[in-house]
Tab-separated table of C-alpha atoms (C1' of nucleotides) in Angstrom:
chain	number	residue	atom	x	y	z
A	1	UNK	CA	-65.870	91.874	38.889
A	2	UNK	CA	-68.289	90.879	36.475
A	3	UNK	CA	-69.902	94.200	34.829
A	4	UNK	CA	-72.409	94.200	32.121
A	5	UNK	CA	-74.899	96.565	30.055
A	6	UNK	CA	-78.269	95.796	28.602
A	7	UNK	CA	-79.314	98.207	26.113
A	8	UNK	CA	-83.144	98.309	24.417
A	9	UNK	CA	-83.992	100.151	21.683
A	10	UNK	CA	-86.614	102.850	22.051
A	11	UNK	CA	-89.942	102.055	20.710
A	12	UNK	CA	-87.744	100.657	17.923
A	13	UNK	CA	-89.560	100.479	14.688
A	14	UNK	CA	-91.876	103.376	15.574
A	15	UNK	CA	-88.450	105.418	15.912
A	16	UNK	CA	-86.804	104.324	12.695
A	17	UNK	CA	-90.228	105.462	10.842
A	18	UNK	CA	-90.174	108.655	12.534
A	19	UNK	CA	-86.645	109.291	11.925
A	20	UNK	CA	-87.270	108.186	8.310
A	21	UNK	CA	-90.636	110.313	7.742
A	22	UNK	CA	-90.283	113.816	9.690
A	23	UNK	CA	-93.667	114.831	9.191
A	24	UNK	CA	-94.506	111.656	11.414
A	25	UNK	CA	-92.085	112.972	14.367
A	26	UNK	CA	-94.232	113.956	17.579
A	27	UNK	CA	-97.658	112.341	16.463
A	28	UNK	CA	-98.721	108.423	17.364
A	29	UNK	CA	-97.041	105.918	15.109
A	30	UNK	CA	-98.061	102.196	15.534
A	31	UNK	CA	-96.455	99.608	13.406
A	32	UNK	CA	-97.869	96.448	12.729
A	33	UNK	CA	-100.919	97.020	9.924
A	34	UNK	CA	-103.357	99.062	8.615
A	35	UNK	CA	-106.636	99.761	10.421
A	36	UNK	CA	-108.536	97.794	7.694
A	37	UNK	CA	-105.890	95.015	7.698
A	38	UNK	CA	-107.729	91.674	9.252
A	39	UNK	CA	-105.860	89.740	11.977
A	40	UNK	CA	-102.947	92.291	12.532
A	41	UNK	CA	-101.521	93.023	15.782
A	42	UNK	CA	-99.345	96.276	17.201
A	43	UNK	CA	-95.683	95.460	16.933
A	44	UNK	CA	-94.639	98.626	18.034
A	45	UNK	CA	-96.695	101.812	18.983
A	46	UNK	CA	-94.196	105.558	19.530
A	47	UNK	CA	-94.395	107.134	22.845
A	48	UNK	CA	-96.953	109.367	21.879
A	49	UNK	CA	-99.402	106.433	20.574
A	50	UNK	CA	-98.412	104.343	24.203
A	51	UNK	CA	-100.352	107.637	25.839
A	52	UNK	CA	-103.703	106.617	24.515
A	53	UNK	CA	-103.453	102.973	25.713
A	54	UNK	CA	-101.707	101.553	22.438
A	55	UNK	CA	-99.619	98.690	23.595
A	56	UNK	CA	-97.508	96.015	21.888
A	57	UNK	CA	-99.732	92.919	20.573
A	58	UNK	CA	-102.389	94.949	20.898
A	59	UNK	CA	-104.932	93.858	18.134
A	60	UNK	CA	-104.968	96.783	15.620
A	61	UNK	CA	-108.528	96.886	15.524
A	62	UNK	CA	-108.802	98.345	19.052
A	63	UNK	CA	-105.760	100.285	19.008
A	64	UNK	CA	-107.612	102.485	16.204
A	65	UNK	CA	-110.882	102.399	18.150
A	66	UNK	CA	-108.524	103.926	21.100
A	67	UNK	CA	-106.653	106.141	18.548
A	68	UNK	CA	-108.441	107.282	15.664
A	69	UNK	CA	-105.765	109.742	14.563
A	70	UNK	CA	-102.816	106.913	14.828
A	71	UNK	CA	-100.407	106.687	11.893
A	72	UNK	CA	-100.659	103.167	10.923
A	73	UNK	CA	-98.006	101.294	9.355
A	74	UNK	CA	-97.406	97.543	7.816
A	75	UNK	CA	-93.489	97.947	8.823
A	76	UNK	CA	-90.268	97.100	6.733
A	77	UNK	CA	-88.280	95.054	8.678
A	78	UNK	CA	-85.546	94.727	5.879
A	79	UNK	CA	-85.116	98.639	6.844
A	80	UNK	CA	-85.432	97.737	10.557
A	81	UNK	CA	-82.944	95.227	10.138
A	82	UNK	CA	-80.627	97.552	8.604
A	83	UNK	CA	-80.665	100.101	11.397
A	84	UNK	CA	-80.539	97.105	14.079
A	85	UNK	CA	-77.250	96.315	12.405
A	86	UNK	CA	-75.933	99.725	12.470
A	87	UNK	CA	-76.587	99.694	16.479
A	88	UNK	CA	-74.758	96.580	16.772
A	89	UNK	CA	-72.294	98.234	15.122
A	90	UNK	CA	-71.529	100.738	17.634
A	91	UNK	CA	-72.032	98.447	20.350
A	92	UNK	CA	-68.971	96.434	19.238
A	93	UNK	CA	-66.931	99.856	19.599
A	94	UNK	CA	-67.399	99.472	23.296
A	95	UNK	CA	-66.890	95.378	23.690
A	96	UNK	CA	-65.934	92.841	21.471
A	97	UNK	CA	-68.450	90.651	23.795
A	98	UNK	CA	-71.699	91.964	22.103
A	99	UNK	CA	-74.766	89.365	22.862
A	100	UNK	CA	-77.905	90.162	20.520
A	101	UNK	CA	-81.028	88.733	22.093
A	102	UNK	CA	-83.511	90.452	19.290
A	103	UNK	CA	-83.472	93.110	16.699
A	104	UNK	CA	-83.751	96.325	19.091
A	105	UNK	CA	-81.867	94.767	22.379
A	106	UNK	CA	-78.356	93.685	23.253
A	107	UNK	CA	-76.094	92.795	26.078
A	108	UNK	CA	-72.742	94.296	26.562
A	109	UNK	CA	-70.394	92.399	28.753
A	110	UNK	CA	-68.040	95.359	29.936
A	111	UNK	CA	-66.090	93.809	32.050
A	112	UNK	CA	-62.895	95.708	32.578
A	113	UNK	CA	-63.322	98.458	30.771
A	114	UNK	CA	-63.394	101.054	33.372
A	115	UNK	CA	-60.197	102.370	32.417
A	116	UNK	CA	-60.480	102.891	29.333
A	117	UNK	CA	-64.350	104.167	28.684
A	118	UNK	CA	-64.822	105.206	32.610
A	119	UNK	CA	-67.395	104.502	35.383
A	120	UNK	CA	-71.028	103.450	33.979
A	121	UNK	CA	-72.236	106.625	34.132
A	122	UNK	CA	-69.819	108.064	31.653
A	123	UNK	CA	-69.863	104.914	29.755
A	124	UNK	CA	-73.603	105.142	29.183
A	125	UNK	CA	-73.450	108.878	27.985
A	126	UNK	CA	-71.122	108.014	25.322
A	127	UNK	CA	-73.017	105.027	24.511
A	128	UNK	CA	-76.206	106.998	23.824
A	129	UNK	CA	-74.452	109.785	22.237
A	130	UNK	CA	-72.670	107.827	19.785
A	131	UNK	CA	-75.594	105.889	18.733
A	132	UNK	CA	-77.946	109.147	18.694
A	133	UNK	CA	-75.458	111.010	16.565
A	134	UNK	CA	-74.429	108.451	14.785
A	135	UNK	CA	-78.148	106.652	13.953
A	136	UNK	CA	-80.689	108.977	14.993
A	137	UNK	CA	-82.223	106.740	17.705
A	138	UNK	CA	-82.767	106.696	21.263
A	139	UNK	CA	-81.119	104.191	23.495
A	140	UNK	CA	-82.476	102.786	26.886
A	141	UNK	CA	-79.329	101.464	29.702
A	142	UNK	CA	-79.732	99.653	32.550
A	143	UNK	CA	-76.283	98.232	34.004
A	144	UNK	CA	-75.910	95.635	36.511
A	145	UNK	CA	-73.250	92.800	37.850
A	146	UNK	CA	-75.271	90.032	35.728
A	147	UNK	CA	-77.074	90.508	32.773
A	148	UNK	CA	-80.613	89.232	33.951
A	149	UNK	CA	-80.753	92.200	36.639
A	150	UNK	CA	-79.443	94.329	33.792
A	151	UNK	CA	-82.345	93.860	32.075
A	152	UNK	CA	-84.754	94.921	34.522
A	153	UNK	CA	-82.224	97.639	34.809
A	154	UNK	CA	-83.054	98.569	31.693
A	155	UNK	CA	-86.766	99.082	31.785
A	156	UNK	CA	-86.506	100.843	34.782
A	157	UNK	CA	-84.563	103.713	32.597
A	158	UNK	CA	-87.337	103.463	29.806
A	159	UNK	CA	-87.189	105.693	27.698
A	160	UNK	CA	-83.751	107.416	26.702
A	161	UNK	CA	-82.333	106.607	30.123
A	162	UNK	CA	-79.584	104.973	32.363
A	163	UNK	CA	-80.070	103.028	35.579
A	164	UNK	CA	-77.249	101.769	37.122
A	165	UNK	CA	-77.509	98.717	39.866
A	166	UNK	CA	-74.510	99.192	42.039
A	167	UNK	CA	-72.517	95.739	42.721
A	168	UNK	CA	-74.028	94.620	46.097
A	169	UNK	CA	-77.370	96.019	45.823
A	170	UNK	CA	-78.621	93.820	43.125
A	171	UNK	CA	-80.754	91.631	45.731
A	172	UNK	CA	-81.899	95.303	47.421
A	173	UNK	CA	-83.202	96.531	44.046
A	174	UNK	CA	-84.962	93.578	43.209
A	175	UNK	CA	-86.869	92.871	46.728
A	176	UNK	CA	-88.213	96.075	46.385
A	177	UNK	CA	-90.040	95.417	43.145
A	178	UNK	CA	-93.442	94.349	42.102
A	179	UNK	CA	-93.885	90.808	40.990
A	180	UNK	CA	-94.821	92.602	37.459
A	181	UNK	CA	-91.565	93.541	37.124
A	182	UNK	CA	-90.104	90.296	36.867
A	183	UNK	CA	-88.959	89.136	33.507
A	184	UNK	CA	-89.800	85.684	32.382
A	185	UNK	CA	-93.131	85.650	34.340
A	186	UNK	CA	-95.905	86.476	31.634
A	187	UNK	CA	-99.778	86.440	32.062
A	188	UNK	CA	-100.344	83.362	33.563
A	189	UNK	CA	-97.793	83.548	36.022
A	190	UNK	CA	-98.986	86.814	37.276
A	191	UNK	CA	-102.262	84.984	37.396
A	192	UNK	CA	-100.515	82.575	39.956
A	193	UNK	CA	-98.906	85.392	41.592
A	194	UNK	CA	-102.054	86.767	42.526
A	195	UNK	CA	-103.407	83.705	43.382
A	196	UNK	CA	-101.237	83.413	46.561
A	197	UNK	CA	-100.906	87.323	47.210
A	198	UNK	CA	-97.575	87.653	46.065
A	199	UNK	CA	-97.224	91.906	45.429
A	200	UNK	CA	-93.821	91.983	45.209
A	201	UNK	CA	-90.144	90.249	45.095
A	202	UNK	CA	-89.981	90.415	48.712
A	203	UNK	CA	-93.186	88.226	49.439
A	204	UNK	CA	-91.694	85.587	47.020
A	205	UNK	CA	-88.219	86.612	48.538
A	206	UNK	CA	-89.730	85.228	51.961
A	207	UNK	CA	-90.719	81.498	50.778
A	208	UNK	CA	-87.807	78.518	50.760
A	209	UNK	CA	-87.003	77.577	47.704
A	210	UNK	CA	-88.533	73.875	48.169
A	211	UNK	CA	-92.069	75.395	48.313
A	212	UNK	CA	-91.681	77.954	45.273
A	213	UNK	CA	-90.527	74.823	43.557
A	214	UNK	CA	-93.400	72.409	44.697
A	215	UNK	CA	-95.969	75.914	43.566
A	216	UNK	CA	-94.175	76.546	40.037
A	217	UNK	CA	-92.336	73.444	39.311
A	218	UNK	CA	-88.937	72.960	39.690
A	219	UNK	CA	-86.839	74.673	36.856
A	220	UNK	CA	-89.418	77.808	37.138
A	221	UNK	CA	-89.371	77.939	41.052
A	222	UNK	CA	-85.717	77.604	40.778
A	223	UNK	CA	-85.483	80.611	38.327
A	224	UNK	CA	-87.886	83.084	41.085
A	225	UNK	CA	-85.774	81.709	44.148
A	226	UNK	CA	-82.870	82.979	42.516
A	227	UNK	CA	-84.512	85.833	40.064
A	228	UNK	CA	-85.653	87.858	43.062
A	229	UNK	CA	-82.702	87.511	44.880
A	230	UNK	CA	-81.302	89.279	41.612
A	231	UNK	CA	-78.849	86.341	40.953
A	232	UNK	CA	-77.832	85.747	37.168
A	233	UNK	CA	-80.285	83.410	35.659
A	234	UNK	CA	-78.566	80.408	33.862
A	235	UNK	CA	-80.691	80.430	31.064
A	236	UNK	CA	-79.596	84.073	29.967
A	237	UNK	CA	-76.125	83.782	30.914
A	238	UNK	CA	-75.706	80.522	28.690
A	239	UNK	CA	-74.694	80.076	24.917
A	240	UNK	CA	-77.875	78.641	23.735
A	241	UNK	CA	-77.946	75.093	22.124
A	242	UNK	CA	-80.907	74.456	20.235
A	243	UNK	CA	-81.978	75.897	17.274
A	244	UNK	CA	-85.536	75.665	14.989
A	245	UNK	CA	-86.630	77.609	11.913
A	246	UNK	CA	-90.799	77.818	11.420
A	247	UNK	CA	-92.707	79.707	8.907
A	248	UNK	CA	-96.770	80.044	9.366
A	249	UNK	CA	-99.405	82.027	7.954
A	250	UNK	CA	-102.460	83.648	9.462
A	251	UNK	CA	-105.817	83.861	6.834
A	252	UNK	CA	-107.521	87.050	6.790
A	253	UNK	CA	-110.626	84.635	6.534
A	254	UNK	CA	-111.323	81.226	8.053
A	255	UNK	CA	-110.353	78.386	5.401
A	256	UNK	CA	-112.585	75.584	4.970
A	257	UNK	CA	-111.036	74.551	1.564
A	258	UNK	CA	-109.118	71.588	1.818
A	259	UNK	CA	-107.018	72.836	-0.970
A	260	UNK	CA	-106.555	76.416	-0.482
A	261	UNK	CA	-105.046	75.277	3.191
A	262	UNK	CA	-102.154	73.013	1.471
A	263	UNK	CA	-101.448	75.383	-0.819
A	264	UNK	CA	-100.476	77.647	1.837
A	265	UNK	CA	-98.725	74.567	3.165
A	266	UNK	CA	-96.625	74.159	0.214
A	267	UNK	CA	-95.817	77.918	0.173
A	268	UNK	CA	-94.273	77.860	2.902
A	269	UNK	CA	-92.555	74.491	2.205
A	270	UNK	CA	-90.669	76.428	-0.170
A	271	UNK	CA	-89.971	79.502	2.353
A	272	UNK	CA	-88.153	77.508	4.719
A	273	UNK	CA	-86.463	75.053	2.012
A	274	UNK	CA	-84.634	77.979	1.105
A	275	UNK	CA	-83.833	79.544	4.412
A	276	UNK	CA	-82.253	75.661	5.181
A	277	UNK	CA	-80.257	75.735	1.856
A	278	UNK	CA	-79.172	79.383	2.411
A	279	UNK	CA	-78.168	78.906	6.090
A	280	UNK	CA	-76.670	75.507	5.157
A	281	UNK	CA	-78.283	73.862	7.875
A	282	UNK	CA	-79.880	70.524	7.794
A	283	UNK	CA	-83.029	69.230	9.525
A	284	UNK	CA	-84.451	65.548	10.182
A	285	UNK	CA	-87.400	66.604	12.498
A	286	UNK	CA	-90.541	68.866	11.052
A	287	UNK	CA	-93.481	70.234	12.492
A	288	UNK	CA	-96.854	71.632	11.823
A	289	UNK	CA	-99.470	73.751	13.839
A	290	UNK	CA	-103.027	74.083	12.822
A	291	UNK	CA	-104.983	76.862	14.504
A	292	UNK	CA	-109.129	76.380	14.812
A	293	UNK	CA	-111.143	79.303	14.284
A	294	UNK	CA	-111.769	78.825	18.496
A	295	UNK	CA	-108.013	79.678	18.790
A	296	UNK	CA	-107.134	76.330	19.649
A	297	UNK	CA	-104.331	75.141	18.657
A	298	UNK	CA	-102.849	71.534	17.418
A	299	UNK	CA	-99.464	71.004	16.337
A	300	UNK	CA	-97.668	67.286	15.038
A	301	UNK	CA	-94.245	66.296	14.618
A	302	UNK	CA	-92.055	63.742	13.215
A	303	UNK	CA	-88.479	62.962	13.291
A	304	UNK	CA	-87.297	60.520	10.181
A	305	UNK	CA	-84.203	58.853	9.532
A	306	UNK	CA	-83.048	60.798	7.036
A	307	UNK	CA	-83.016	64.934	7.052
A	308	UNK	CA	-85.297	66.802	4.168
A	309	UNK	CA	-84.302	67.122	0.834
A	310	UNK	CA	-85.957	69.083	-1.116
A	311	UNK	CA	-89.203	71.300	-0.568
A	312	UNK	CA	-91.510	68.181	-2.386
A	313	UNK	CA	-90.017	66.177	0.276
A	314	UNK	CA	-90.793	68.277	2.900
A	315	UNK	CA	-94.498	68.925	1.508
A	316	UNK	CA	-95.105	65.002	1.683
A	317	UNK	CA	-93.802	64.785	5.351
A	318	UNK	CA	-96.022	68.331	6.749
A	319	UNK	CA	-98.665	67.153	4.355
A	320	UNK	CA	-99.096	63.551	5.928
A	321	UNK	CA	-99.018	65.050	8.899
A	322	UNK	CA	-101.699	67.525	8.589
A	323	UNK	CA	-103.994	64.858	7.071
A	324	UNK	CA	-103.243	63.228	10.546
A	325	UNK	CA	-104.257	65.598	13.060
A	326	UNK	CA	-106.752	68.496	10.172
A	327	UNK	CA	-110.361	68.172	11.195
A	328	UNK	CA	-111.977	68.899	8.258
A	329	UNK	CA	-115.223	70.167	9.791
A	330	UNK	CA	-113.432	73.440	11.517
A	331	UNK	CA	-112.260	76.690	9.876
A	332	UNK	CA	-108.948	77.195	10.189
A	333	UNK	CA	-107.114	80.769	10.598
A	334	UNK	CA	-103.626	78.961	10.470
A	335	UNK	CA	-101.251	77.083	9.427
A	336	UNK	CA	-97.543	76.530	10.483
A	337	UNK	CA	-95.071	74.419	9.843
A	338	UNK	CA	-91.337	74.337	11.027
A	339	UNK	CA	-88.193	72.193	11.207
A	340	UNK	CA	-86.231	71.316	14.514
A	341	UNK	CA	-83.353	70.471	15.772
A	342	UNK	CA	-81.583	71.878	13.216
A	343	UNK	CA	-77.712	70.645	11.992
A	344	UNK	CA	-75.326	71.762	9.985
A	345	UNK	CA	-74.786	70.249	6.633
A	346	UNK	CA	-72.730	67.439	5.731
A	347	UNK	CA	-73.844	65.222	9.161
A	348	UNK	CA	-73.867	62.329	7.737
A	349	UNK	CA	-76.563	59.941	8.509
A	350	UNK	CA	-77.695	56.610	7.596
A	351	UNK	CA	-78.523	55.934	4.220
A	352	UNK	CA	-76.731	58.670	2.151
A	353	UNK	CA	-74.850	56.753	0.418
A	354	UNK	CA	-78.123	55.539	-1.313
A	355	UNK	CA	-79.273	58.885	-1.657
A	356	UNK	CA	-78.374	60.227	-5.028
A	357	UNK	CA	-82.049	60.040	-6.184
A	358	UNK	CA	-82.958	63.611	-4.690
A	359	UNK	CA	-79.757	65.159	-5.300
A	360	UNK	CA	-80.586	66.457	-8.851
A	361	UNK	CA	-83.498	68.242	-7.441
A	362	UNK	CA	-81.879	69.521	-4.412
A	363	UNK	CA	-79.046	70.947	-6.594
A	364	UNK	CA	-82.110	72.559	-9.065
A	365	UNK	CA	-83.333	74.577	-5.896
A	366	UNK	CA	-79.991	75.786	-4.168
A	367	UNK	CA	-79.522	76.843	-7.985
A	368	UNK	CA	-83.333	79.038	-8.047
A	369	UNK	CA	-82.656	79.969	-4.538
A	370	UNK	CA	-79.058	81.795	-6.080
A	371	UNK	CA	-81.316	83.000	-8.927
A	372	UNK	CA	-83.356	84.502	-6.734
A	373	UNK	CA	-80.912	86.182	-4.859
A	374	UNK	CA	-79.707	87.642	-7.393
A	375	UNK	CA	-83.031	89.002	-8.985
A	376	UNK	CA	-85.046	89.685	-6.153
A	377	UNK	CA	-87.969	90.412	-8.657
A	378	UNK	CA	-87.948	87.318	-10.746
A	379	UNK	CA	-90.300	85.013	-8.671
A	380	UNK	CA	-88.606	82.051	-9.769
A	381	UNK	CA	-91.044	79.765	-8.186
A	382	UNK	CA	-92.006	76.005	-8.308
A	383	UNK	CA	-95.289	74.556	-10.255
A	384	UNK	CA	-97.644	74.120	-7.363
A	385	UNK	CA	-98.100	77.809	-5.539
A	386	UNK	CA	-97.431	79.724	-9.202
A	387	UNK	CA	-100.504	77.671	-10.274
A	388	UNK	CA	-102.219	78.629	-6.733
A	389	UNK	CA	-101.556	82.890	-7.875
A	390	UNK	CA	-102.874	81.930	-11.724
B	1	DT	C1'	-111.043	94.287	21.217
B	2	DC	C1'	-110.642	89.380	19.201
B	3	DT	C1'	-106.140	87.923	19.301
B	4	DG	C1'	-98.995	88.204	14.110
B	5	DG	C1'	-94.743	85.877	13.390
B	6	DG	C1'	-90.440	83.931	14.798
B	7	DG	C1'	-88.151	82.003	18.279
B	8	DT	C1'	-86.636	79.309	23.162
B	9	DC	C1'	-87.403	76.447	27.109
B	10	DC	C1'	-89.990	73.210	30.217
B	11	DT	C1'	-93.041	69.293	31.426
B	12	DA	C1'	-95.352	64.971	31.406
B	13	DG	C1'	-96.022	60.786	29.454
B	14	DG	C1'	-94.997	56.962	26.270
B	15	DA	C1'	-91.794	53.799	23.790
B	16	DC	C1'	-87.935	51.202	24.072
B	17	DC	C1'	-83.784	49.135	25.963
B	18	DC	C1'	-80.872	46.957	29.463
C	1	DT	C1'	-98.601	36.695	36.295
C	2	DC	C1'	-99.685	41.045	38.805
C	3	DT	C1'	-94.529	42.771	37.587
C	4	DG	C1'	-88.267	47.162	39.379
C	5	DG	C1'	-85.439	50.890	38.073
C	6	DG	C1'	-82.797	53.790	35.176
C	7	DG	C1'	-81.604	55.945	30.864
C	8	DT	C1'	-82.627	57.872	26.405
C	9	DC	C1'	-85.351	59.477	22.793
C	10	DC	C1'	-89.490	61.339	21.167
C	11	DT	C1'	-93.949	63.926	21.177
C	12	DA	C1'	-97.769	67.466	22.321
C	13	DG	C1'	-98.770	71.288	24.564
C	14	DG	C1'	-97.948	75.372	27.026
C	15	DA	C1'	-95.531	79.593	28.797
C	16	DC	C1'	-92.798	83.203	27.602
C	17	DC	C1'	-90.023	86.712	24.978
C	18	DC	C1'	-89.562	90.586	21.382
DNA sequence: TCTGGGGTCCTAGGACCC
DNA sequence: TCTGGGGTCCTAGGACCC
């Protein structure tokens, strides 16, 4: 019998600021930017900011209209990332079968383990007291037969808890739920949802799965037939294929300037050049997104023959590309770019044999991307965004 | 109140081929 | 002249997650 764990993180970076600044322990922390900061956004706000109505993705600006006396933070992920792996760390004590989904939240196939860690209950304990003595932080269970109804589990027990879904129940325990509850079904769902009255899993519970699929589309009415019926969800119980590395960049200040927006561009040409080279993957497909000052947003791709080069490769292919879709009469508030379908190096592909052109400047970044590495403070940098900071 | 950044997956429609 | 059906690849946009 299938047996697994989902474990979330505690209002994650809120708690690793506390932990790392006493002074800040018991007062309202929200990470994410500074009051005065533009454009920012709550990534995370502690317990005792969530009481005043400080939510994730919360625009800062109204989170300090709601909470004046707020501690506000930028954040340091390098330091959250750090902790994260600590977590992990312990995690893998209790399975090798450890599945990250995101920096604060893991599942934990444990599967057969009873005899040697006990029944979940017991488990759990030891699973929150070795990562509380251990890292400081608070821990959140929920344990289930599949790892989607683990999940939910999981923010049942919010925070510092356990819930445990006994085998055979799992359809039980979701029925009785509000539609809210379900994971995977975001604003505009619930939008639907109320739409046709549905309050909670049962009411969807009632309808055959050929009419949920002829309201929300196959795949998605597929995924509720079988989500509220607290079956395992493919898409979470899968290895995932497909993989896509993006980079974008939010003005404090709507950008007319022509200019100004490609230099951004080309900066962050030469942030994901280097993530590709450092990851060793390979990519023949980019992308870019433009956002309007109106919000909307417009995004182009292209897939070539051959995958990118170097970063004045890539600039030419995103920069064509803008020129393509950029209206130059709108502001713009951002700009994006980001490469898909990503390989690992050394697929070959048509035409490499003629490719020695680019391979003197490809070897001339790997070699500044090792320099920089090394001396994190050098800002070895190509001509075009050093000239953009003169 | 005025909306970040980094991801994944799904859909519909078009191009192209047999 | 008034046109099928299936498969594959690609693209734009949207929904969702943390």
């Amino acid at each position: 019998m299938a047996y697994f764990i989902h474990a979330d993180l505690d209002a994650f970076y809120a708690s690793v600021e506390q932990l790392d600044h006493p002074e800040c322990r018991g007062l309202p922390v929200i990470v994410g930017g500074l009051p005065e900061d533009r454009r920012s956004v709550v990534s995370t706000a502690s317990y005792e900011a969530r009481k005043f109505g400080v939510h994730s993705a919360m625009p800062v600006a109204q989170a300090y209209k709601l909470c004046p006396q707020g501690i506000y933070l930028r954040g340091n992920m390098k330091r959250y990332r750090k902790k994260s792996a600590e977590v992990m760390a312990i995690f893998s004590d209790f399975t090798p079968d450890v599945r990250q989904i995101s920096v604060d939240e893991a599942f934990l196939d444990i599967t057969g383990t009873e005899k040697l860690f006990g029944p979940p209950a017991l488990v759990g304990a030891k699973l929150k007291n070795a990562i509380r003595e251990k890292t400081g932080l608070t821990v959140s269970l929920g344990f289930a037969s599949n790892r989607y109804v683990a999940k939910i589990a999981s923010g049942m027990s919010k925070p510092d808890g356990i819930f445990v879904v006994a085998p055979g129940t799992e359809e039980k325990f979701m029925s009785a739920l509000p539609v809210t509850k379900i994971w995977g079904a975001g604003n505009k769902t619930q939008e639907q949802f109320r739409k046709y009255g549905f309050k909670t899993c049962e009411d969807i519970h009632r309808l055959p799965m050929e009419n949920l699929k002829s309201i929300f589309g196959t795949a998605f009415g597929l995924f509720l037939y079988r989500a509220v019926r607290g079956e395992a969800a493919e898409a979470f119980e899968d290895e995932r294929g497909t993989h896509s590395m993006s980079a974008e960049r939010t003005f404090p200040y709507d950008l007319y300037d022509e200019f100004t927006i490609e230099t951004a561009l080309f900066e962050i040409c030469e942030t994901l050049m280097f993530r590709l080279l450092n990851q060793s993957w390979q990519s023949k497909t980019v992308s870019i997104k433009i956002r309007y000052d109106d919000f909307s947003t417009e995004s182009a791709r292209e897939t070539f023959p051959r995958p990118v080069g170097t970063i004045d490769e890539l600039f030419d292919r995103l920069s064509a590309l803008f020129h393509r879709k950029y209206k130059s009469s709108r502001g713009v508030r951002l700009i994006g770019a980001g490469l898909l379908n990503l390989e690992t190096e050394n697929t070959p592909h048509q035409g490499d044999l003629f490719d020695t052109v680019n391979e003197k400047e490809r070897n001339l970044e790997k070699h500044i991307m090792e320099i920089n590495k090394k001396f994190p403070n050098a800002a070895l940098r190509r001509g075009r965004s050093w000239m953009a900071d003169k």
